[in-house]
C-alpha cells in the first residue's frame, strides 16, 4: 500500500474485509510493529516510534467498535483523550493530587464537545447516548489529543441515515479547519460524500 494524506484532506481507505485496512491503522499508530516498508509523518519516520510517541506527534484514532466507558459521563470519556497533553502521571491523577491538571483536562474535553456539537450532552452517561452520538464522542476524545491527523476506523458502521449526516458534518467542519482525516469505511455513499 502506498498513499499520502495532505492537510485539510479526507482520504478514504477502502477494500474488502481482511484486506488489511485496520492493520494499516494499527501500523500507523504503533499498535503493531512495522516489519517492512516505511511510514512517514511530517518527514519523520515512524518505524521505531511507540504508540505514545506517535500520538504526541499529532496522530489520533478511533477504533472499529466504540470504546467508551458507559458508566462515565461524556465529558469524562472525552477527557481521557487529553491525558497525553498533561504532565501529571497516572498515579498522581488516581490519587487526585493535581486538581488543576484535572480541571484543565475537563476544560479541554468541554471545548472538544462544543467543537463536535455535543456540548449539551457532556454530563450524560456515555452509555445512554445513541450509537451515532457515541461515535461523535469518540471523535471528540481523539480531538482532545490535539491531532493534525485523525484516523477513523469505520466511523459510520451501524449508524442511521441522520446520524451519518451528523457525523459527515463534523468531519467536513474538521477538514475545513485544516485537519487531515484518514478513514476506513464500508459505506461507499458516506465515503464519496
mmCIF file of C-alpha atoms in Angstrom:
data_model
loop_
_atom_site.group_PDB
_atom_site.id
_atom_site.type_symbol
_atom_site.label_atom_id
_atom_site.label_comp_id
_atom_site.label_asym_id
_atom_site.label_seq_id
_atom_site.Cartn_x
_atom_site.Cartn_y
_atom_site.Cartn_z
ATOM 1 C CA UNK A 1 0.000 0.000 0.000
ATOM 2 C CA UNK A 2 1.231 3.490 -0.787
ATOM 3 C CA UNK A 3 -0.680 6.718 -0.136
ATOM 4 C CA UNK A 4 -0.382 10.240 1.218
ATOM 5 C CA UNK A 5 -2.767 12.388 3.226
ATOM 6 C CA UNK A 6 -2.405 16.147 2.920
ATOM 7 C CA UNK A 7 -3.527 18.866 5.317
ATOM 8 C CA UNK A 8 -7.234 19.595 5.067
ATOM 9 C CA UNK A 9 -7.947 16.393 3.179
ATOM 10 C CA UNK A 10 -10.239 13.450 3.872
ATOM 11 C CA UNK A 11 -8.892 10.215 2.401
ATOM 12 C CA UNK A 12 -10.912 7.011 2.386
ATOM 13 C CA UNK A 13 -9.074 3.701 2.658
ATOM 14 C CA UNK A 14 -11.395 1.113 1.142
ATOM 15 C CA UNK A 15 -11.205 -2.594 0.457
ATOM 16 C CA UNK A 16 -12.872 -5.905 1.273
ATOM 17 C CA UNK A 17 -12.896 -7.476 4.732
ATOM 18 C CA UNK A 18 -9.477 -8.906 5.561
ATOM 19 C CA UNK A 19 -7.621 -6.642 3.126
ATOM 20 C CA UNK A 20 -5.572 -5.030 5.922
ATOM 21 C CA UNK A 21 -7.280 -1.676 6.434
ATOM 22 C CA UNK A 22 -7.442 -1.875 10.236
ATOM 23 C CA UNK A 23 -3.971 -3.420 10.268
ATOM 24 C CA UNK A 24 -2.742 -0.377 8.343
ATOM 25 C CA UNK A 25 -4.211 1.842 11.064
ATOM 26 C CA UNK A 26 -2.525 -0.282 13.729
ATOM 27 C CA UNK A 27 0.811 0.084 11.929
ATOM 28 C CA UNK A 28 0.450 3.857 11.511
ATOM 29 C CA UNK A 29 -0.389 4.323 15.188
ATOM 30 C CA UNK A 30 2.267 1.973 16.548
ATOM 31 C CA UNK A 31 -0.192 -0.596 17.902
ATOM 32 C CA UNK A 32 1.585 -3.159 15.710
ATOM 33 C CA UNK A 33 5.308 -3.035 14.861
ATOM 34 C CA UNK A 34 6.285 -2.321 11.276
ATOM 35 C CA UNK A 35 8.214 -5.271 9.803
ATOM 36 C CA UNK A 36 8.988 -3.723 6.412
ATOM 37 C CA UNK A 37 8.319 -0.587 4.440
ATOM 38 C CA UNK A 38 8.098 2.909 5.865
ATOM 39 C CA UNK A 39 5.546 5.184 7.470
ATOM 40 C CA UNK A 40 6.465 8.852 7.453
ATOM 41 C CA UNK A 41 4.570 11.634 9.218
ATOM 42 C CA UNK A 42 5.722 15.231 8.701
ATOM 43 C CA UNK A 43 9.066 13.985 7.360
ATOM 44 C CA UNK A 44 9.623 11.842 10.472
ATOM 45 C CA UNK A 45 9.869 8.041 10.060
ATOM 46 C CA UNK A 46 7.572 6.244 12.496
ATOM 47 C CA UNK A 47 9.001 2.714 12.228
ATOM 48 C CA UNK A 48 10.645 2.750 15.669
ATOM 49 C CA UNK A 49 8.232 5.142 17.414
ATOM 50 C CA UNK A 50 5.971 3.913 20.216
ATOM 51 C CA UNK A 51 2.217 4.425 20.147
ATOM 52 C CA UNK A 52 2.568 7.187 22.744
ATOM 53 C CA UNK A 53 5.284 8.968 20.733
ATOM 54 C CA UNK A 54 3.132 8.759 17.598
ATOM 55 C CA UNK A 55 0.160 10.210 19.471
ATOM 56 C CA UNK A 56 2.329 13.051 20.782
ATOM 57 C CA UNK A 57 3.417 13.799 17.200
ATOM 58 C CA UNK A 58 -0.214 14.508 16.334
ATOM 59 C CA UNK A 59 -1.865 11.276 15.174
ATOM 60 C CA UNK A 60 -5.071 10.207 16.922
ATOM 61 C CA UNK A 61 -7.512 7.443 16.097
ATOM 62 C CA UNK A 62 -10.809 5.836 16.832
ATOM 63 C CA UNK A 63 -11.433 2.109 16.705
ATOM 64 C CA UNK A 64 -13.857 -0.069 14.766
ATOM 65 C CA UNK A 65 -16.075 -0.625 17.790
ATOM 66 C CA UNK A 66 -16.934 2.103 20.263
ATOM 67 C CA UNK A 67 -14.667 2.015 23.284
ATOM 68 C CA UNK A 68 -16.394 4.412 25.634
ATOM 69 C CA UNK A 69 -16.764 3.767 29.340
ATOM 70 C CA UNK A 70 -20.590 3.670 29.573
ATOM 71 C CA UNK A 71 -20.863 4.491 33.295
ATOM 72 C CA UNK A 72 -18.720 7.612 32.953
ATOM 73 C CA UNK A 73 -20.036 10.930 31.668
ATOM 74 C CA UNK A 74 -19.459 12.018 28.097
ATOM 75 C CA UNK A 75 -17.174 14.763 29.441
ATOM 76 C CA UNK A 76 -15.061 12.273 31.406
ATOM 77 C CA UNK A 77 -14.784 9.962 28.388
ATOM 78 C CA UNK A 78 -13.509 12.808 26.219
ATOM 79 C CA UNK A 79 -11.103 13.976 28.943
ATOM 80 C CA UNK A 80 -9.392 10.581 28.740
ATOM 81 C CA UNK A 81 -8.210 11.562 25.261
ATOM 82 C CA UNK A 82 -6.357 14.610 26.558
ATOM 83 C CA UNK A 83 -4.252 12.756 29.131
ATOM 84 C CA UNK A 84 -1.119 12.754 26.928
ATOM 85 C CA UNK A 85 -1.246 16.565 26.774
ATOM 86 C CA UNK A 86 -0.818 16.878 30.523
ATOM 87 C CA UNK A 87 2.188 16.338 32.747
ATOM 88 C CA UNK A 88 0.509 14.638 35.695
ATOM 89 C CA UNK A 89 1.270 10.947 35.867
ATOM 90 C CA UNK A 90 -1.357 8.259 36.193
ATOM 91 C CA UNK A 91 -0.597 7.715 39.905
ATOM 92 C CA UNK A 92 -0.953 11.428 40.696
ATOM 93 C CA UNK A 93 -4.219 11.507 38.787
ATOM 94 C CA UNK A 94 -5.587 8.407 40.524
ATOM 95 C CA UNK A 95 -4.728 9.892 43.902
ATOM 96 C CA UNK A 96 -6.198 13.227 42.788
ATOM 97 C CA UNK A 97 -3.019 15.069 43.740
ATOM 98 C CA UNK A 98 -3.263 17.525 40.858
ATOM 99 C CA UNK A 99 -6.702 19.138 40.799
ATOM 100 C CA UNK A 100 -5.545 21.920 38.455
ATOM 101 C CA UNK A 101 -4.453 19.368 35.892
ATOM 102 C CA UNK A 102 -7.782 17.544 36.201
ATOM 103 C CA UNK A 103 -9.673 20.813 35.698
ATOM 104 C CA UNK A 104 -7.588 21.568 32.602
ATOM 105 C CA UNK A 105 -8.419 18.138 31.160
ATOM 106 C CA UNK A 106 -12.116 18.721 31.724
ATOM 107 C CA UNK A 107 -11.931 22.188 30.136
ATOM 108 C CA UNK A 108 -10.223 20.705 27.080
ATOM 109 C CA UNK A 109 -12.874 17.976 26.880
ATOM 110 C CA UNK A 110 -15.655 20.573 27.034
ATOM 111 C CA UNK A 111 -14.019 22.535 24.203
ATOM 112 C CA UNK A 112 -13.886 19.433 22.025
ATOM 113 C CA UNK A 113 -17.505 18.537 22.797
ATOM 114 C CA UNK A 114 -18.520 22.048 21.760
ATOM 115 C CA UNK A 115 -16.445 21.633 18.597
ATOM 116 C CA UNK A 116 -18.370 18.490 17.554
ATOM 117 C CA UNK A 117 -21.782 19.799 18.610
ATOM 118 C CA UNK A 118 -22.269 17.711 21.761
ATOM 119 C CA UNK A 119 -21.811 20.327 24.477
ATOM 120 C CA UNK A 120 -25.413 19.769 25.586
ATOM 121 C CA UNK A 121 -24.679 16.096 26.313
ATOM 122 C CA UNK A 122 -21.463 16.449 28.306
ATOM 123 C CA UNK A 123 -22.970 15.395 31.644
ATOM 124 C CA UNK A 124 -24.953 12.448 30.244
ATOM 125 C CA UNK A 125 -23.675 8.952 30.869
ATOM 126 C CA UNK A 126 -21.899 7.860 27.699
ATOM 127 C CA UNK A 127 -23.823 4.578 27.679
ATOM 128 C CA UNK A 128 -27.133 6.458 27.385
ATOM 129 C CA UNK A 129 -26.271 8.045 24.031
ATOM 130 C CA UNK A 130 -27.302 6.690 20.653
ATOM 131 C CA UNK A 131 -24.620 4.873 18.689
ATOM 132 C CA UNK A 132 -24.263 7.869 16.368
ATOM 133 C CA UNK A 133 -23.598 10.239 19.246
ATOM 134 C CA UNK A 134 -21.207 7.720 20.813
ATOM 135 C CA UNK A 135 -19.203 7.723 17.569
ATOM 136 C CA UNK A 136 -19.033 11.513 17.666
ATOM 137 C CA UNK A 137 -17.911 11.345 21.318
ATOM 138 C CA UNK A 138 -15.057 9.112 20.168
ATOM 139 C CA UNK A 139 -14.118 11.731 17.571
ATOM 140 C CA UNK A 140 -14.149 14.380 20.324
ATOM 141 C CA UNK A 141 -11.950 12.167 22.509
ATOM 142 C CA UNK A 142 -9.448 11.798 19.670
ATOM 143 C CA UNK A 143 -9.554 15.576 19.110
ATOM 144 C CA UNK A 144 -8.705 16.158 22.775
ATOM 145 C CA UNK A 145 -5.220 14.931 21.887
ATOM 146 C CA UNK A 146 -4.950 17.926 19.502
ATOM 147 C CA UNK A 147 -4.014 15.866 16.430
ATOM 148 C CA UNK A 148 -3.287 17.080 12.935
ATOM 149 C CA UNK A 149 -4.093 13.631 11.516
ATOM 150 C CA UNK A 150 -7.243 11.822 12.607
ATOM 151 C CA UNK A 151 -7.685 8.126 11.778
ATOM 152 C CA UNK A 152 -11.259 6.842 11.935
ATOM 153 C CA UNK A 153 -11.918 3.116 11.642
ATOM 154 C CA UNK A 154 -15.438 2.562 10.264
ATOM 155 C CA UNK A 155 -16.979 5.605 11.964
ATOM 156 C CA UNK A 156 -20.347 5.233 10.184
ATOM 157 C CA UNK A 157 -20.793 1.499 10.901
ATOM 158 C CA UNK A 158 -24.240 0.814 12.312
ATOM 159 C CA UNK A 159 -25.399 4.426 12.092
ATOM 160 C CA UNK A 160 -28.789 5.509 10.787
ATOM 161 C CA UNK A 161 -29.076 7.994 7.929
ATOM 162 C CA UNK A 162 -29.417 11.132 10.086
ATOM 163 C CA UNK A 163 -26.579 10.008 12.371
ATOM 164 C CA UNK A 164 -24.360 9.595 9.303
ATOM 165 C CA UNK A 165 -25.310 13.100 8.206
ATOM 166 C CA UNK A 166 -24.328 14.487 11.635
ATOM 167 C CA UNK A 167 -21.012 12.640 11.529
ATOM 168 C CA UNK A 168 -20.334 13.810 7.974
ATOM 169 C CA UNK A 169 -20.980 17.418 9.020
ATOM 170 C CA UNK A 170 -18.489 17.094 11.895
ATOM 171 C CA UNK A 171 -15.830 15.593 9.608
ATOM 172 C CA UNK A 172 -16.374 18.264 6.953
ATOM 173 C CA UNK A 173 -16.012 21.012 9.563
ATOM 174 C CA UNK A 174 -12.763 19.442 10.826
ATOM 175 C CA UNK A 175 -11.444 19.220 7.259
ATOM 176 C CA UNK A 176 -12.349 22.875 6.734
ATOM 177 C CA UNK A 177 -10.265 23.714 9.835
ATOM 178 C CA UNK A 178 -7.268 22.064 8.126
ATOM 179 C CA UNK A 179 -7.452 18.679 9.860
ATOM 180 C CA UNK A 180 -6.266 15.670 7.857
ATOM 181 C CA UNK A 181 -8.574 12.668 8.125
ATOM 182 C CA UNK A 182 -7.915 9.095 7.047
ATOM 183 C CA UNK A 183 -10.931 6.848 7.318
ATOM 184 C CA UNK A 184 -11.744 3.214 6.736
ATOM 185 C CA UNK A 185 -15.376 2.785 5.802
ATOM 186 C CA UNK A 186 -17.588 0.274 4.017
ATOM 187 C CA UNK A 187 -20.460 2.691 3.365
ATOM 188 C CA UNK A 188 -19.438 3.962 -0.068
ATOM 189 C CA UNK A 189 -22.089 6.711 -0.150
ATOM 190 C CA UNK A 190 -20.676 8.064 3.111
ATOM 191 C CA UNK A 191 -17.081 7.868 1.782
ATOM 192 C CA UNK A 192 -17.874 9.505 -1.544
ATOM 193 C CA UNK A 193 -19.793 12.349 0.093
#
